Coordinates of C-alpha atoms and ligand atoms in Angstrom, one line a residue:
M707 CA 89.8 117.0 84.5
K708 CA 87.7 117.5 87.6
R709 CA 89.9 118.0 90.6
R710 CA 88.5 116.2 93.7
R711 CA 90.5 118.6 95.9
I712 CA 87.9 121.3 95.0
F713 CA 85.3 119.6 97.1
I714 CA 82.6 122.3 97.0
S715 CA 81.0 122.8 93.7
A716 CA 81.2 126.1 91.8
G717 CA 77.4 126.2 92.0
F718 CA 77.4 126.1 95.7
W719 CA 80.1 128.8 95.8
I720 CA 78.2 131.1 93.5
G721 CA 74.9 130.5 95.3
L722 CA 76.5 131.2 98.6
S723 CA 78.1 134.5 97.3
L724 CA 74.8 135.7 95.8
S725 CA 72.8 134.8 99.0
L726 CA 74.9 137.0 101.2
A727 CA 74.0 140.7 101.0
H728 CA 77.0 141.5 103.1
P729 CA 79.3 138.5 102.7
V730 CA 81.4 137.5 105.6
N731 CA 85.1 136.8 104.8
S732 CA 85.4 133.9 102.4
W733 CA 85.1 130.6 104.3
A734 CA 88.3 129.7 102.5
D735 CA 90.0 132.4 104.6
A736 CA 89.4 130.2 107.6
M737 CA 91.1 127.3 106.0
P738 CA 94.8 126.7 105.8
A739 CA 96.4 127.0 102.4
P740 CA 96.1 123.8 100.4
Q741 CA 99.1 121.5 100.7
L742 CA 100.4 120.0 97.5
N743 CA 101.0 116.3 96.9
T744 CA 99.0 114.9 99.7
G745 CA 97.5 112.2 97.6
D746 CA 93.9 113.3 96.9
D747 CA 94.4 112.7 93.2
V748 CA 97.3 112.2 90.8
S749 CA 97.3 114.1 87.6
L750 CA 98.8 113.4 84.2
I751 CA 98.3 117.0 83.1
A752 CA 101.6 118.9 82.8
G753 CA 101.8 121.8 85.2
D754 CA 99.1 120.5 87.5
P755 CA 100.4 120.7 91.1
N756 CA 99.5 117.1 91.6
H757 CA 101.3 115.9 88.4
F758 CA 102.8 112.6 89.2
S759 CA 106.3 113.9 88.8
A760 CA 105.7 116.3 91.7
F761 CA 105.5 113.3 94.1
A762 CA 108.7 112.2 95.8
Q763 CA 110.6 109.3 94.4
E764 CA 111.2 106.2 96.6
L765 CA 114.0 106.9 99.0
P766 CA 117.4 105.6 98.0
E767 CA 117.5 103.6 101.3
T768 CA 114.3 101.9 100.3
L769 CA 115.4 101.2 96.7
S770 CA 118.7 99.8 97.8
R771 CA 116.9 97.1 99.8
M772 CA 114.8 95.9 96.8
P773 CA 115.8 92.5 95.3
A774 CA 116.2 92.0 91.6
I775 CA 113.3 90.3 89.9
D776 CA 114.4 87.6 87.5
P777 CA 113.2 88.8 84.1
E778 CA 112.5 85.3 82.9
S779 CA 110.4 84.0 85.8
G780 CA 109.1 87.4 86.9
L781 CA 109.9 86.4 90.5
H782 CA 112.5 86.9 93.1
V783 CA 113.1 83.7 95.2
S784 CA 115.8 83.6 97.9
E785 CA 116.7 81.4 100.8
V786 CA 116.3 83.6 103.8
K787 CA 117.3 80.9 106.3
P788 CA 118.4 77.3 105.6
G789 CA 115.5 75.7 103.8
L790 CA 113.3 78.8 104.2
F791 CA 112.5 80.7 100.9
Y792 CA 110.6 83.8 100.2
V793 CA 109.0 84.7 96.9
T794 CA 107.9 88.0 95.5
E795 CA 107.0 89.5 92.2
G796 CA 107.7 92.9 93.6
V797 CA 104.3 93.7 95.2
Y798 CA 103.1 90.5 97.0
Q799 CA 105.0 87.9 99.0
S800 CA 104.8 84.3 99.8
A801 CA 107.2 81.8 101.5
F802 CA 107.9 78.2 101.7
L803 CA 109.8 76.0 104.2
T804 CA 111.4 72.8 103.0
T805 CA 111.5 70.0 105.6
D806 CA 112.8 66.4 105.7
D807 CA 109.3 65.2 104.9
G808 CA 108.0 67.8 102.4
V809 CA 107.2 71.5 101.9
I810 CA 105.1 73.9 103.9
V811 CA 103.8 76.9 101.8
F812 CA 102.5 80.2 103.3
D813 CA 99.9 82.0 101.2
A814 CA 99.3 81.9 97.5
P815 CA 98.8 85.4 96.0
P816 CA 97.0 85.2 92.7
S817 CA 99.4 87.7 91.2
F818 CA 102.1 85.0 91.0
A819 CA 100.6 81.7 92.3
H820 CA 100.8 80.2 88.8
K821 CA 104.6 80.6 89.0
L822 CA 104.9 79.5 92.6
L823 CA 104.6 75.8 92.0
S824 CA 107.5 75.8 89.6
A825 CA 109.6 77.9 92.0
I826 CA 109.0 75.4 94.8
R827 CA 109.9 72.5 92.5
Q828 CA 113.0 74.2 91.4
H829 CA 114.2 75.0 94.9
A830 CA 112.9 71.8 96.6
P831 CA 113.3 69.2 93.9
G832 CA 111.6 65.9 94.6
K833 CA 109.8 67.1 97.8
A834 CA 106.0 66.9 98.1
I835 CA 104.0 69.9 99.0
R836 CA 102.2 68.9 102.2
Y837 CA 100.9 72.0 103.8
L838 CA 99.4 75.3 102.6
V839 CA 98.9 77.9 105.4
Y840 CA 96.6 80.9 105.0
S841 CA 97.6 84.1 106.7
H842 CA 94.0 85.6 106.4
G843 CA 91.0 85.3 104.2
H844 CA 91.7 88.0 101.7
H845 CA 91.6 87.0 98.1
D846 CA 94.6 89.0 97.1
H847 CA 96.8 86.8 99.3
I848 CA 95.2 83.3 99.0
G849 CA 93.2 83.6 95.8
G850 CA 95.9 81.7 93.8
S851 CA 95.5 78.6 96.0
G852 CA 93.7 76.8 93.2
V853 CA 97.0 76.0 91.6
F854 CA 97.5 73.5 94.5
E855 CA 94.2 71.7 93.7
D856 CA 95.7 68.5 92.3
I857 CA 98.3 68.0 95.0
E858 CA 97.5 64.8 96.9
E859 CA 97.5 64.7 100.7
L860 CA 97.7 68.5 100.9
E861 CA 96.6 69.9 104.2
I862 CA 95.3 73.5 104.0
V863 CA 95.5 75.1 107.4
A864 CA 93.6 78.2 108.5
H865 CA 91.8 79.7 111.4
E866 CA 88.2 78.5 111.6
D867 CA 86.9 82.1 111.1
I868 CA 88.8 82.2 107.8
A869 CA 87.3 78.9 106.8
E870 CA 83.8 80.2 107.6
S871 CA 84.5 83.4 105.6
I872 CA 85.7 81.4 102.6
A873 CA 82.6 79.2 102.8
A874 CA 80.3 82.2 103.0
N875 CA 82.1 84.5 100.5
G876 CA 84.3 82.1 98.7
R877 CA 85.4 83.0 95.2
P878 CA 86.3 80.4 92.6
G879 CA 89.9 79.3 93.0
I880 CA 90.3 79.5 96.7
L881 CA 90.6 76.1 98.2
A882 CA 88.7 75.4 101.4
P883 CA 90.8 74.7 104.5
T884 CA 91.1 71.1 105.5
E885 CA 92.5 71.7 109.0
T886 CA 91.2 74.6 111.1
F887 CA 92.0 75.9 114.6
D888 CA 90.5 78.3 117.1
V889 CA 92.9 79.5 119.8
S890 CA 96.3 78.5 118.5
H891 CA 97.8 75.8 116.5
K892 CA 101.2 74.0 115.8
I893 CA 102.4 72.3 112.7
S894 CA 105.2 69.9 113.8
F895 CA 106.4 68.4 110.6
G896 CA 109.6 67.0 109.1
G897 CA 111.7 68.2 112.0
E898 CA 110.3 71.8 111.8
L899 CA 107.8 73.7 113.9
V900 CA 105.4 76.4 112.8
K901 CA 103.2 78.1 115.4
L902 CA 100.0 79.9 114.4
A903 CA 98.2 82.4 116.6
P904 CA 95.1 84.4 115.8
A905 CA 95.6 88.2 115.9
S906 CA 93.7 91.3 115.0
F907 CA 95.4 94.1 113.1
H908 CA 94.0 94.1 109.5
S909 CA 91.3 91.7 108.4
E910 CA 87.6 92.0 109.3
D911 CA 87.6 88.3 110.2
V912 CA 90.9 87.3 111.9
D913 CA 94.6 87.6 111.1
T914 CA 97.1 84.9 111.8
I915 CA 100.6 85.4 113.2
I916 CA 102.7 82.6 111.7
Y917 CA 105.9 82.1 113.7
L918 CA 108.8 79.8 112.9
P919 CA 110.8 79.9 116.2
R920 CA 113.8 78.0 115.0
Q921 CA 114.3 80.4 112.1
K922 CA 113.2 83.4 114.2
F923 CA 111.0 84.2 111.2
L924 CA 107.6 85.8 111.6
I925 CA 104.8 86.2 109.0
A926 CA 102.2 88.9 109.7
V927 CA 100.5 89.7 106.4
D928 CA 99.2 93.2 105.7
S929 CA 100.9 94.6 108.8
I930 CA 104.0 96.8 107.9
T931 CA 105.6 97.8 104.6
P932 CA 109.3 97.9 105.3
G933 CA 111.0 101.1 104.0
E934 CA 107.6 102.7 103.2
V935 CA 104.8 104.2 105.1
P936 CA 101.7 101.9 105.3
F937 CA 99.4 101.6 102.3
M938 CA 96.1 103.5 102.3
N939 CA 94.2 103.6 105.6
F940 CA 97.0 102.0 107.5
G941 CA 97.2 98.9 105.3
A942 CA 93.4 99.0 104.8
T943 CA 93.0 97.9 108.4
S944 CA 89.5 97.2 109.6
D945 CA 90.4 98.2 113.2
V946 CA 92.7 101.1 113.7
G947 CA 92.9 100.6 117.5
A948 CA 93.9 97.0 117.1
Y949 CA 96.4 98.0 114.4
I950 CA 98.2 100.4 116.7
A951 CA 98.2 97.8 119.6
F952 CA 99.6 95.2 117.2
F953 CA 103.2 96.5 117.1
D954 CA 103.7 95.8 120.8
T955 CA 102.2 92.3 120.4
I956 CA 104.5 91.4 117.6
L957 CA 107.6 92.7 119.3
E958 CA 107.1 90.2 122.1
F959 CA 108.0 87.4 119.6
D960 CA 111.7 86.5 119.3
F961 CA 112.2 87.1 115.6
D962 CA 114.7 88.9 113.4
T963 CA 112.9 88.7 110.1
I964 CA 109.3 89.5 109.2
L965 CA 107.4 88.8 106.0
S966 CA 104.6 91.2 105.8
G967 CA 103.1 90.1 102.5
H968 CA 103.8 93.3 100.6
V969 CA 106.6 95.3 99.0
S970 CA 109.5 93.3 97.7
V971 CA 111.7 93.3 100.8
L972 CA 111.6 91.5 104.1
G973 CA 111.6 93.5 107.3
G974 CA 113.4 93.3 110.6
R975 CA 112.5 94.4 114.2
D976 CA 113.6 98.0 113.4
D977 CA 111.0 98.2 110.6
V978 CA 108.3 97.3 113.1
I979 CA 109.6 99.8 115.6
V980 CA 109.7 102.6 112.9
A981 CA 106.2 101.7 111.7
R982 CA 105.0 101.9 115.4
E983 CA 106.6 105.4 115.7
Y984 CA 104.9 106.5 112.5
A985 CA 101.4 105.3 113.5
H986 CA 101.9 106.9 117.0
D987 CA 103.0 110.2 115.3
V988 CA 99.9 110.3 113.1
R989 CA 97.7 109.5 116.1
E990 CA 99.3 112.3 118.2
T991 CA 99.2 114.8 115.4
V992 CA 95.5 114.2 114.8
S993 CA 94.9 114.3 118.5
R994 CA 96.4 117.8 118.7
G995 CA 94.3 118.9 115.7
M996 CA 91.1 117.5 117.2
T997 CA 91.3 119.6 120.3
T998 CA 89.9 122.6 118.3
F999 CA 87.6 120.5 116.1
L1000 CA 84.3 121.6 117.5
D1001 CA 85.3 125.3 117.7
R1002 CA 86.4 125.1 114.1
F1003 CA 83.2 123.4 113.1
D1004 CA 81.2 126.2 114.7
V1005 CA 83.2 128.8 112.8
M1006 CA 82.7 126.9 109.6
F1007 CA 79.0 126.4 110.1
Q1008 CA 78.6 130.1 110.8
K1009 CA 80.4 130.9 107.6
F1010 CA 78.1 128.5 105.7
N1011 CA 75.2 130.6 107.0
H1012 CA 74.1 127.6 109.1
E1013 CA 72.7 126.0 106.0
N1014 CA 74.7 122.8 105.6
A1015 CA 76.1 121.1 108.7
N1016 CA 77.4 118.2 106.8
L1017 CA 79.4 120.4 104.5
A1018 CA 80.8 122.3 107.5
Y1019 CA 81.7 119.0 109.2
R1020 CA 83.5 117.8 106.0
A1021 CA 85.3 121.1 105.6
T1022 CA 86.5 120.9 109.3
I1023 CA 87.7 117.3 108.7
E1024 CA 89.5 118.4 105.6
A1025 CA 91.2 121.3 107.4
V1026 CA 92.5 119.0 110.3
R1027 CA 93.5 116.4 107.7
R1028 CA 95.5 118.9 105.6
E1029 CA 97.4 120.3 108.7
C1030 CA 98.1 116.7 109.9
A1031 CA 99.3 115.6 106.5
A1032 CA 101.6 118.6 106.1
E1033 CA 103.2 117.9 109.4
I1034 CA 103.6 114.2 108.9
I1035 CA 105.1 114.6 105.4
D1036 CA 107.6 117.2 106.7
R1037 CA 108.7 114.9 109.6
W1038 CA 108.8 111.6 107.6
K1039 CA 109.8 112.5 104.1
G1040 CA 113.4 111.6 104.8
R1041 CA 112.7 108.4 106.7
L1042 CA 110.0 106.4 104.9
S1043 CA 109.1 106.3 101.2
V1044 CA 105.8 107.4 99.8
V1045 CA 104.7 109.5 102.8
D1046 CA 103.4 112.2 100.4
V1047 CA 101.2 109.6 98.7
W1048 CA 99.5 108.2 101.8
A1049 CA 99.8 110.8 104.7
D1050 CA 96.4 112.3 103.8
S1051 CA 94.7 108.9 104.0
H1052 CA 96.4 108.0 107.3
C1053 CA 95.4 111.4 108.8
Q1054 CA 91.8 110.9 107.7
T1055 CA 91.6 107.4 109.0
M1056 CA 92.9 108.6 112.3
I1057 CA 90.5 111.5 112.4
L1058 CA 87.5 109.2 112.0
H1059 CA 89.0 106.9 114.7
S1060 CA 89.5 109.8 117.0
I1061 CA 85.9 111.0 116.5
M1062 CA 84.5 107.6 117.4
H1063 CA 86.8 106.6 120.2
Ligands
ZN1299 ZN1 94.4 91.7 103.5

């Protein structure tokens, strides 16, 4: 099995050695010793330092928060606040609010949308589904909306940029919005209030903060992952700067529970604060590493005989990334789960951000 961690081919290595009559110290000497388990690849080969068993288990604190998934339905459905339910199959999340006049649904992940209708009917018997709200335009959160196709008088609410994106890139199964907004929007229905505000922390189009003030419940999909460090590249954000600024924005809302669309648990304000601290720590760690970036590049380029600037640049990035990941894993391994899985990715994302900003 080829190891991606060995990023310079053996051919290059041999060629470099042969081309130097008086070789300088190995360029590898200038690089920190490789850190294990920083997520470049995962091996199934026994004895490999990146064997999956060498990665840390989820922390007990994280595991203890996870709800039981009903083996029959494959879902967990629970009433978070009176009339407000959240649904998960363990990876994605959706929610629905029952009102005097019908049901408002938030997102329809394709991974369990086919079960969502029966869950709603079970917990809101006899009530019509009247609204489906899209958090953002990504297929993995709204791609199951087709299951609502035959529901009469259903309003599908989304930001106008999401509607445009769906029209331009729509995949089969995603229902087109019927009610769009620009700056902000309110759904006042059945004695309940849902506020929608555009935001920017993840999607390349627009994100939507969905806020239920009476329930102090906030939906910000693909933002944090309670109990865990963020998914790859800080939740696959399209804008790292906006992602970091988002924590302060969201903490201005008066909420006590946040649904972030992923992992099986709901979060609280503390989860947002910890996620902010983590992102800031990665940013500051990278920032320290980048102070010597150009000097390190010069040393590396020289060791590469001034033959391949791209390779020297990559090697310099790798060195800063490895140091950052080692520090971050050390500081966070007891606080958030799966930091050894994603720290490398977070450090690399932040390095690129730092180079460009
Ligand atoms: Zn997304």
